[in-house]
JSON list of C-alpha atoms in Angstrom, two decimals:
[
{"chain": "A", "resi": 9, "resn": "CYS", "atom": "CA", "xyz": [22.45, -21.14, 1.81]},
{"chain": "A", "resi": 10, "resn": "CYS", "atom": "CA", "xyz": [19.52, -18.72, 1.43]},
{"chain": "A", "resi": 11, "resn": "TYR", "atom": "CA", "xyz": [17.20, -21.19, -0.34]},
{"chain": "A", "resi": 12, "resn": "LYS", "atom": "CA", "xyz": [15.09, -21.84, 2.78]},
{"chain": "A", "resi": 13, "resn": "ASN", "atom": "CA", "xyz": [14.87, -18.11, 3.58]},
{"chain": "A", "resi": 14, "resn": "LEU", "atom": "CA", "xyz": [13.65, -17.35, 0.04]},
{"chain": "A", "resi": 15, "resn": "ALA", "atom": "CA", "xyz": [11.16, -20.24, 0.16]},
{"chain": "A", "resi": 16, "resn": "ASP", "atom": "CA", "xyz": [9.77, -18.82, 3.41]},
{"chain": "A", "resi": 17, "resn": "LEU", "atom": "CA", "xyz": [9.19, -15.53, 1.54]},
{"chain": "A", "resi": 18, "resn": "GLY", "atom": "CA", "xyz": [7.32, -17.34, -1.25]},
{"chain": "A", "resi": 19, "resn": "LEU", "atom": "CA", "xyz": [10.09, -17.65, -3.84]},
{"chain": "A", "resi": 20, "resn": "GLU", "atom": "CA", "xyz": [10.68, -21.29, -4.74]},
{"chain": "A", "resi": 21, "resn": "LEU", "atom": "CA", "xyz": [13.75, -22.03, -6.82]},
{"chain": "A", "resi": 22, "resn": "SER", "atom": "CA", "xyz": [15.37, -25.14, -8.21]},
{"chain": "A", "resi": 23, "resn": "PHE", "atom": "CA", "xyz": [18.79, -25.54, -9.68]},
{"chain": "A", "resi": 24, "resn": "SER", "atom": "CA", "xyz": [19.69, -27.32, -12.87]},
{"chain": "A", "resi": 25, "resn": "GLU", "atom": "CA", "xyz": [21.89, -30.39, -12.46]},
{"chain": "A", "resi": 26, "resn": "THR", "atom": "CA", "xyz": [23.42, -29.90, -15.90]},
{"chain": "A", "resi": 27, "resn": "ASN", "atom": "CA", "xyz": [23.95, -26.12, -15.91]},
{"chain": "A", "resi": 28, "resn": "SER", "atom": "CA", "xyz": [25.27, -24.61, -12.67]},
{"chain": "A", "resi": 29, "resn": "SER", "atom": "CA", "xyz": [24.38, -21.05, -13.74]},
{"chain": "A", "resi": 30, "resn": "LEU", "atom": "CA", "xyz": [20.74, -21.87, -14.46]},
{"chain": "A", "resi": 31, "resn": "ILE", "atom": "CA", "xyz": [18.11, -21.15, -11.78]},
{"chain": "A", "resi": 32, "resn": "LEU", "atom": "CA", "xyz": [14.54, -22.28, -12.35]},
{"chain": "A", "resi": 33, "resn": "VAL", "atom": "CA", "xyz": [11.83, -20.24, -10.67]},
{"chain": "A", "resi": 34, "resn": "ARG", "atom": "CA", "xyz": [8.95, -22.46, -9.58]},
{"chain": "A", "resi": 35, "resn": "LYS", "atom": "CA", "xyz": [6.89, -20.00, -7.52]},
{"chain": "A", "resi": 36, "resn": "VAL", "atom": "CA", "xyz": [6.99, -16.26, -6.86]},
{"chain": "A", "resi": 37, "resn": "PRO", "atom": "CA", "xyz": [5.46, -14.27, -3.98]},
{"chain": "A", "resi": 38, "resn": "MET", "atom": "CA", "xyz": [1.90, -13.05, -4.53]},
{"chain": "A", "resi": 39, "resn": "CYS", "atom": "CA", "xyz": [2.97, -9.40, -4.13]},
{"chain": "A", "resi": 40, "resn": "PHE", "atom": "CA", "xyz": [5.24, -9.83, -7.18]},
{"chain": "A", "resi": 41, "resn": "MET", "atom": "CA", "xyz": [2.30, -11.11, -9.24]},
{"chain": "A", "resi": 42, "resn": "GLU", "atom": "CA", "xyz": [0.05, -8.28, -8.04]},
{"chain": "A", "resi": 43, "resn": "ARG", "atom": "CA", "xyz": [2.72, -5.77, -9.04]},
{"chain": "A", "resi": 44, "resn": "GLU", "atom": "CA", "xyz": [2.97, -7.47, -12.44]},
{"chain": "A", "resi": 45, "resn": "ALA", "atom": "CA", "xyz": [-0.81, -7.24, -12.89]},
{"chain": "A", "resi": 46, "resn": "ASN", "atom": "CA", "xyz": [-0.70, -3.51, -12.06]},
{"chain": "A", "resi": 47, "resn": "GLU", "atom": "CA", "xyz": [2.02, -2.95, -14.65]},
{"chain": "A", "resi": 48, "resn": "LEU", "atom": "CA", "xyz": [0.14, -4.89, -17.33]},
{"chain": "A", "resi": 49, "resn": "ARG", "atom": "CA", "xyz": [-3.08, -2.97, -16.59]},
{"chain": "A", "resi": 50, "resn": "ARG", "atom": "CA", "xyz": [-1.13, 0.22, -17.26]},
{"chain": "A", "resi": 51, "resn": "LYS", "atom": "CA", "xyz": [0.03, -1.31, -20.56]},
{"chain": "A", "resi": 52, "resn": "ARG", "atom": "CA", "xyz": [3.65, -1.53, -19.37]},
{"chain": "A", "resi": 53, "resn": "GLN", "atom": "CA", "xyz": [6.22, -4.27, -19.83]},
{"chain": "A", "resi": 54, "resn": "PRO", "atom": "CA", "xyz": [6.19, -7.38, -17.58]},
{"chain": "A", "resi": 55, "resn": "ILE", "atom": "CA", "xyz": [8.51, -6.94, -14.59]},
{"chain": "A", "resi": 56, "resn": "THR", "atom": "CA", "xyz": [8.38, -10.16, -12.54]},
{"chain": "A", "resi": 57, "resn": "LYS", "atom": "CA", "xyz": [11.55, -11.55, -14.12]},
{"chain": "A", "resi": 58, "resn": "SER", "atom": "CA", "xyz": [13.54, -8.42, -13.31]},
{"chain": "A", "resi": 59, "resn": "ILE", "atom": "CA", "xyz": [12.18, -8.32, -9.74]},
{"chain": "A", "resi": 60, "resn": "VAL", "atom": "CA", "xyz": [13.16, -11.96, -9.17]},
{"chain": "A", "resi": 61, "resn": "GLU", "atom": "CA", "xyz": [16.60, -11.32, -10.68]},
{"chain": "A", "resi": 62, "resn": "GLU", "atom": "CA", "xyz": [17.02, -8.29, -8.40]},
{"chain": "A", "resi": 63, "resn": "LEU", "atom": "CA", "xyz": [16.01, -10.34, -5.34]},
{"chain": "A", "resi": 64, "resn": "ILE", "atom": "CA", "xyz": [18.41, -13.17, -6.18]},
{"chain": "A", "resi": 65, "resn": "GLN", "atom": "CA", "xyz": [21.23, -10.68, -6.82]},
{"chain": "A", "resi": 66, "resn": "GLU", "atom": "CA", "xyz": [20.45, -8.97, -3.50]},
{"chain": "A", "resi": 67, "resn": "GLN", "atom": "CA", "xyz": [20.64, -12.31, -1.68]},
{"chain": "A", "resi": 68, "resn": "VAL", "atom": "CA", "xyz": [23.90, -13.26, -3.43]},
{"chain": "A", "resi": 69, "resn": "GLU", "atom": "CA", "xyz": [25.46, -9.93, -2.42]},
{"chain": "A", "resi": 70, "resn": "LEU", "atom": "CA", "xyz": [24.21, -10.41, 1.16]},
{"chain": "A", "resi": 71, "resn": "VAL", "atom": "CA", "xyz": [25.84, -13.86, 1.33]},
{"chain": "A", "resi": 72, "resn": "GLN", "atom": "CA", "xyz": [29.07, -12.49, -0.17]},
{"chain": "A", "resi": 73, "resn": "THR", "atom": "CA", "xyz": [29.32, -9.56, 2.24]},
{"chain": "A", "resi": 74, "resn": "THR", "atom": "CA", "xyz": [28.13, -11.27, 5.43]},
{"chain": "A", "resi": 75, "resn": "GLY", "atom": "CA", "xyz": [28.99, -14.90, 4.83]},
{"chain": "A", "resi": 76, "resn": "GLY", "atom": "CA", "xyz": [25.30, -15.74, 4.95]},
{"chain": "A", "resi": 77, "resn": "GLY", "atom": "CA", "xyz": [24.90, -14.73, 8.58]},
{"chain": "A", "resi": 78, "resn": "ALA", "atom": "CA", "xyz": [22.63, -11.69, 8.16]},
{"chain": "A", "resi": 79, "resn": "ARG", "atom": "CA", "xyz": [18.98, -12.73, 8.14]},
{"chain": "A", "resi": 80, "resn": "GLY", "atom": "CA", "xyz": [15.72, -11.79, 9.75]},
{"chain": "A", "resi": 81, "resn": "THR", "atom": "CA", "xyz": [14.89, -8.64, 7.81]},
{"chain": "A", "resi": 82, "resn": "LEU", "atom": "CA", "xyz": [12.66, -8.34, 4.79]},
{"chain": "A", "resi": 83, "resn": "PRO", "atom": "CA", "xyz": [14.80, -7.97, 1.64]},
{"chain": "A", "resi": 84, "resn": "LEU", "atom": "CA", "xyz": [14.89, -4.50, 0.11]},
{"chain": "A", "resi": 85, "resn": "THR", "atom": "CA", "xyz": [13.37, -5.87, -3.10]},
{"chain": "A", "resi": 86, "resn": "PHE", "atom": "CA", "xyz": [10.23, -6.88, -1.19]},
{"chain": "A", "resi": 87, "resn": "LEU", "atom": "CA", "xyz": [10.04, -3.51, 0.53]},
{"chain": "A", "resi": 88, "resn": "LYS", "atom": "CA", "xyz": [10.18, -1.71, -2.82]},
{"chain": "A", "resi": 89, "resn": "VAL", "atom": "CA", "xyz": [7.45, -3.92, -4.34]},
{"chain": "A", "resi": 90, "resn": "LEU", "atom": "CA", "xyz": [5.18, -3.49, -1.32]},
{"chain": "A", "resi": 91, "resn": "ALA", "atom": "CA", "xyz": [5.75, 0.29, -1.21]},
{"chain": "A", "resi": 92, "resn": "SER", "atom": "CA", "xyz": [4.87, 0.53, -4.90]},
{"chain": "A", "resi": 93, "resn": "GLN", "atom": "CA", "xyz": [1.67, -1.46, -4.36]},
{"chain": "A", "resi": 94, "resn": "ALA", "atom": "CA", "xyz": [0.67, 0.74, -1.44]},
{"chain": "A", "resi": 95, "resn": "CYS", "atom": "CA", "xyz": [1.02, 3.90, -3.52]},
{"chain": "A", "resi": 96, "resn": "HIS", "atom": "CA", "xyz": [-0.70, 2.53, -6.63]},
{"chain": "A", "resi": 97, "resn": "GLY", "atom": "CA", "xyz": [-3.58, 1.13, -4.61]},
{"chain": "A", "resi": 98, "resn": "ALA", "atom": "CA", "xyz": [-4.24, 4.40, -2.82]},
{"chain": "A", "resi": 99, "resn": "ILE", "atom": "CA", "xyz": [-7.37, 6.45, -3.34]},
{"chain": "A", "resi": 100, "resn": "LYS", "atom": "CA", "xyz": [-6.47, 9.33, -5.60]},
{"chain": "A", "resi": 101, "resn": "PHE", "atom": "CA", "xyz": [-7.61, 12.95, -5.45]},
{"chain": "A", "resi": 102, "resn": "ASN", "atom": "CA", "xyz": [-11.06, 13.52, -6.95]},
{"chain": "A", "resi": 103, "resn": "GLU", "atom": "CA", "xyz": [-11.80, 9.79, -7.01]},
{"chain": "A", "resi": 104, "resn": "HIS", "atom": "CA", "xyz": [-15.45, 9.07, -6.23]},
{"chain": "A", "resi": 105, "resn": "LEU", "atom": "CA", "xyz": [-16.30, 6.81, -3.27]},
{"chain": "A", "resi": 106, "resn": "THR", "atom": "CA", "xyz": [-19.60, 5.33, -2.22]},
{"chain": "A", "resi": 107, "resn": "LEU", "atom": "CA", "xyz": [-21.00, 6.10, 1.22]},
{"chain": "A", "resi": 108, "resn": "GLU", "atom": "CA", "xyz": [-19.96, 2.64, 2.41]},
{"chain": "A", "resi": 109, "resn": "GLU", "atom": "CA", "xyz": [-16.42, 3.10, 1.08]},
{"chain": "A", "resi": 110, "resn": "SER", "atom": "CA", "xyz": [-16.17, 6.53, 2.72]},
{"chain": "A", "resi": 111, "resn": "CYS", "atom": "CA", "xyz": [-17.41, 5.24, 6.08]},
{"chain": "A", "resi": 112, "resn": "GLY", "atom": "CA", "xyz": [-15.05, 2.26, 5.88]},
{"chain": "A", "resi": 113, "resn": "LEU", "atom": "CA", "xyz": [-12.14, 4.53, 5.07]},
{"chain": "A", "resi": 114, "resn": "ILE", "atom": "CA", "xyz": [-12.85, 6.87, 7.99]},
{"chain": "A", "resi": 115, "resn": "GLU", "atom": "CA", "xyz": [-13.24, 3.87, 10.29]},
{"chain": "A", "resi": 116, "resn": "ALA", "atom": "CA", "xyz": [-9.94, 2.38, 9.12]},
{"chain": "A", "resi": 117, "resn": "LEU", "atom": "CA", "xyz": [-8.16, 5.73, 9.46]},
{"chain": "A", "resi": 118, "resn": "SER", "atom": "CA", "xyz": [-9.47, 6.11, 13.02]},
{"chain": "A", "resi": 119, "resn": "SER", "atom": "CA", "xyz": [-7.45, 3.05, 14.04]},
{"chain": "A", "resi": 120, "resn": "CYS", "atom": "CA", "xyz": [-4.19, 4.45, 12.61]},
{"chain": "A", "resi": 121, "resn": "LYS", "atom": "CA", "xyz": [-1.52, 6.13, 14.71]},
{"chain": "A", "resi": 122, "resn": "LEU", "atom": "CA", "xyz": [-1.12, 8.93, 12.14]},
{"chain": "A", "resi": 123, "resn": "PRO", "atom": "CA", "xyz": [-4.46, 9.14, 10.31]},
{"chain": "A", "resi": 124, "resn": "PHE", "atom": "CA", "xyz": [-3.91, 12.63, 8.88]},
{"chain": "A", "resi": 125, "resn": "GLN", "atom": "CA", "xyz": [-0.97, 11.78, 6.61]},
{"chain": "A", "resi": 126, "resn": "CYS", "atom": "CA", "xyz": [0.16, 9.05, 4.26]},
{"chain": "A", "resi": 127, "resn": "ALA", "atom": "CA", "xyz": [3.38, 7.06, 4.68]},
{"chain": "A", "resi": 128, "resn": "HIS", "atom": "CA", "xyz": [5.20, 9.73, 2.64]},
{"chain": "A", "resi": 129, "resn": "GLY", "atom": "CA", "xyz": [4.00, 12.56, 4.93]},
{"chain": "A", "resi": 130, "resn": "ARG", "atom": "CA", "xyz": [1.40, 13.93, 2.54]},
{"chain": "A", "resi": 131, "resn": "PRO", "atom": "CA", "xyz": [-1.95, 14.92, 4.05]},
{"chain": "A", "resi": 132, "resn": "SER", "atom": "CA", "xyz": [-4.60, 12.23, 3.79]},
{"chain": "A", "resi": 133, "resn": "MET", "atom": "CA", "xyz": [-7.44, 14.47, 4.94]},
{"chain": "A", "resi": 134, "resn": "LEU", "atom": "CA", "xyz": [-7.96, 18.16, 5.40]},
{"chain": "A", "resi": 135, "resn": "PRO", "atom": "CA", "xyz": [-10.26, 20.06, 7.76]},
{"chain": "A", "resi": 136, "resn": "LEU", "atom": "CA", "xyz": [-13.36, 21.58, 6.21]},
{"chain": "A", "resi": 137, "resn": "ALA", "atom": "CA", "xyz": [-13.64, 24.28, 8.86]},
{"chain": "A", "resi": 138, "resn": "ASP", "atom": "CA", "xyz": [-11.70, 25.38, 11.93]},
{"chain": "A", "resi": 139, "resn": "ILE", "atom": "CA", "xyz": [-14.58, 26.20, 14.24]},
{"chain": "A", "resi": 140, "resn": "ASP", "atom": "CA", "xyz": [-12.30, 27.43, 17.03]},
{"chain": "A", "resi": 141, "resn": "HIS", "atom": "CA", "xyz": [-11.12, 30.36, 14.91]},
{"chain": "A", "resi": 142, "resn": "LEU", "atom": "CA", "xyz": [-14.36, 31.47, 13.28]},
{"chain": "A", "resi": 143, "resn": "GLN", "atom": "CA", "xyz": [-15.27, 34.99, 14.30]},
{"chain": "A", "resi": 144, "resn": "GLN", "atom": "CA", "xyz": [-18.76, 35.27, 15.72]},
{"chain": "A", "resi": 145, "resn": "GLU", "atom": "CA", "xyz": [-19.53, 38.62, 14.04]},
{"chain": "A", "resi": 146, "resn": "GLU", "atom": "CA", "xyz": [-18.69, 37.53, 10.52]},
{"chain": "A", "resi": 147, "resn": "GLN", "atom": "CA", "xyz": [-19.94, 33.97, 10.50]},
{"chain": "A", "resi": 148, "resn": "PRO", "atom": "CA", "xyz": [-21.84, 31.97, 13.11]},
{"chain": "A", "resi": 149, "resn": "LYS", "atom": "CA", "xyz": [-20.34, 28.69, 14.27]},
{"chain": "A", "resi": 150, "resn": "PRO", "atom": "CA", "xyz": [-22.03, 25.62, 12.81]},
{"chain": "A", "resi": 151, "resn": "ASN", "atom": "CA", "xyz": [-24.50, 23.81, 15.04]},
{"chain": "A", "resi": 152, "resn": "LEU", "atom": "CA", "xyz": [-22.54, 20.58, 15.46]},
{"chain": "A", "resi": 153, "resn": "SER", "atom": "CA", "xyz": [-25.19, 18.73, 17.45]},
{"chain": "A", "resi": 154, "resn": "ARG", "atom": "CA", "xyz": [-27.75, 19.41, 14.72]},
{"chain": "A", "resi": 155, "resn": "LEU", "atom": "CA", "xyz": [-25.24, 18.43, 12.05]},
{"chain": "A", "resi": 156, "resn": "ARG", "atom": "CA", "xyz": [-24.53, 15.14, 13.88]},
{"chain": "A", "resi": 157, "resn": "LYS", "atom": "CA", "xyz": [-28.27, 14.41, 14.06]},
{"chain": "A", "resi": 158, "resn": "MET", "atom": "CA", "xyz": [-28.64, 15.09, 10.34]},
{"chain": "A", "resi": 159, "resn": "VAL", "atom": "CA", "xyz": [-25.72, 12.82, 9.48]},
{"chain": "A", "resi": 160, "resn": "ARG", "atom": "CA", "xyz": [-27.10, 10.05, 11.71]},
{"chain": "A", "resi": 161, "resn": "ALA", "atom": "CA", "xyz": [-30.56, 10.37, 10.14]},
{"chain": "A", "resi": 162, "resn": "TRP", "atom": "CA", "xyz": [-29.04, 10.31, 6.66]},
{"chain": "A", "resi": 163, "resn": "GLN", "atom": "CA", "xyz": [-27.05, 7.16, 7.57]},
{"chain": "A", "resi": 164, "resn": "LEU", "atom": "CA", "xyz": [-30.17, 5.43, 8.87]},
{"chain": "A", "resi": 165, "resn": "PHE", "atom": "CA", "xyz": [-32.71, 6.52, 6.26]},
{"chain": "A", "resi": 166, "resn": "GLY", "atom": "CA", "xyz": [-30.79, 7.95, 3.34]},
{"chain": "A", "resi": 167, "resn": "LYS", "atom": "CA", "xyz": [-29.64, 4.65, 1.88]}
]
């Protein structure tokens, strides 16, 4: 009863005519393969089989508890795989970025609703200086207009 739903998610299955307990996996979602590639790069064991088994078990339990009527949400197995990919693909502390990568990152963050923290609530950027609280006697405030001009000139001619 959930065959079509799984096929829509990218998991194509077929069932053996001779063995009712045998399920043949013909195609898996791309995010499962990307997760597998990440695991293999880290010299870990393959995991696609266990992810597919978990997804099928999740769907069987859903059919058993709801009679097959609950649909429309992304299965928990997919959410876990996608969350893992998001974390592993993140830029890590002290990782070097090119100017283009840095500009692209800032541009992408500027379109986010919460650009100052990751999905887990950790800070994604920190202020370099709080110019509103600098005391004039101890340290002069930076000349932001001059700094902007320098950055613009560096962007235009520094490449």
